[in-house]
Amino acid sequence: MLVLSRKVGDQILIGDDIIIKVISIEKDSVKLGIDAPKNIKVLRYELLQEVKNENVEALQGKDRLSKIKDLKEILSDGQR
């Protein structure tokens, strides 16, 4: 990982066509501007992780529901 110190207005070039610019620095927050071609996805990593975690939780919920339905069928078959 490359670690750089930058001041407001400083820019970083990634490859030939991605520019990261320090817009402002306030207390515990750094505001960055990203200029990249439209075909390059620019995502906030923490939001991507949150969506992935929610998808995993949703899948686990479906799995639990399926197991509950299976158990219900087993129990109802035993009462007949």
GROMACS .gro file of C-alpha atoms in nm:
model
   80
    1MET     CA    1   0.000   0.000   0.000
    2LEU     CA    2   0.128   0.342  -0.093
    3VAL     CA    3   0.073   0.601   0.181
    4LEU     CA    4   0.096   0.970   0.089
    5SER     CA    5   0.056   1.296   0.276
    6ARG     CA    6  -0.141   1.554   0.079
    7LYS     CA    7  -0.267   1.906   0.137
    8VAL     CA    8  -0.591   2.065   0.023
    9GLY     CA    9  -0.578   2.108  -0.355
   10ASP     CA   10  -0.311   1.840  -0.405
   11GLN     CA   11  -0.384   1.569  -0.659
   12ILE     CA   12  -0.280   1.209  -0.719
   13LEU     CA   13  -0.277   1.049  -1.063
   14ILE     CA   14  -0.361   0.678  -1.091
   15GLY     CA   15  -0.275   0.527  -1.426
   16ASP     CA   16  -0.325   0.767  -1.714
   17ASP     CA   17  -0.676   0.888  -1.647
   18ILE     CA   18  -0.781   0.874  -1.279
   19ILE     CA   19  -0.723   1.182  -1.065
   20ILE     CA   20  -0.783   1.195  -0.690
   21LYS     CA   21  -0.797   1.549  -0.549
   22VAL     CA   22  -0.803   1.654  -0.183
   23ILE     CA   23  -1.102   1.890  -0.164
   24SER     CA   24  -1.106   1.966   0.208
   25ILE     CA   25  -0.984   1.848   0.545
   26GLU     CA   26  -1.206   1.901   0.850
   27LYS     CA   27  -1.145   1.744   1.193
   28ASP     CA   28  -1.165   1.365   1.134
   29SER     CA   29  -1.277   1.386   0.771
   30VAL     CA   30  -1.101   1.422   0.438
   31LYS     CA   31  -1.316   1.509   0.137
   32LEU     CA   32  -1.181   1.368  -0.189
   33GLY     CA   33  -1.279   1.437  -0.548
   34ILE     CA   34  -1.237   1.151  -0.795
   35ASP     CA   35  -1.219   1.213  -1.168
   36ALA     CA   36  -1.235   0.882  -1.355
   37PRO     CA   37  -1.367   0.758  -1.689
   38LYS     CA   38  -1.732   0.647  -1.686
   39ASN     CA   39  -1.633   0.285  -1.750
   40ILE     CA   40  -1.443   0.274  -1.418
   41LYS     CA   41  -1.654   0.185  -1.113
   42VAL     CA   42  -1.585   0.407  -0.814
   43LEU     CA   43  -1.745   0.265  -0.499
   44ARG     CA   44  -1.716   0.335  -0.129
   45TYR     CA   45  -1.564   0.016   0.007
   46GLU     CA   46  -1.758   0.021   0.335
   47LEU     CA   47  -2.091   0.044   0.148
   48LEU     CA   48  -1.995  -0.248  -0.074
   49GLN     CA   49  -1.910  -0.453   0.235
   50GLU     CA   50  -2.240  -0.356   0.400
   51VAL     CA   51  -2.439  -0.471   0.096
   52LYS     CA   52  -2.246  -0.799   0.085
   53ASN     CA   53  -2.314  -0.859   0.457
   54GLU     CA   54  -2.685  -0.785   0.412
   55ASN     CA   55  -2.699  -1.030   0.121
   56VAL     CA   56  -2.535  -1.301   0.331
   57GLU     CA   57  -2.782  -1.236   0.615
   58ALA     CA   58  -3.074  -1.253   0.372
   59LEU     CA   59  -2.952  -1.585   0.234
   60GLN     CA   60  -2.910  -1.722   0.585
   61GLY     CA   61  -3.265  -1.613   0.664
   62LYS     CA   62  -3.397  -1.798   0.357
   63ASP     CA   63  -3.201  -2.106   0.463
   64ARG     CA   64  -3.354  -2.089   0.813
   65LEU     CA   65  -3.702  -2.046   0.667
   66SER     CA   66  -3.648  -2.351   0.447
   67LYS     CA   67  -3.538  -2.557   0.748
   68ILE     CA   68  -3.844  -2.443   0.946
   69LYS     CA   69  -4.072  -2.546   0.658
   70ASP     CA   70  -3.900  -2.886   0.637
   71LEU     CA   71  -3.942  -2.934   1.012
   72LYS     CA   72  -4.309  -2.833   0.990
   73GLU     CA   73  -4.366  -3.093   0.717
   74ILE     CA   74  -4.191  -3.363   0.921
   75LEU     CA   75  -4.402  -3.280   1.227
   76SER     CA   76  -4.729  -3.267   1.031
   77ASP     CA   77  -4.652  -3.605   0.866
   78GLY     CA   78  -4.599  -3.757   1.210
   79GLN     CA   79  -4.944  -3.645   1.328
   80ARG     CA   80  -5.130  -3.817   1.045
   0.00000   0.00000   0.00000
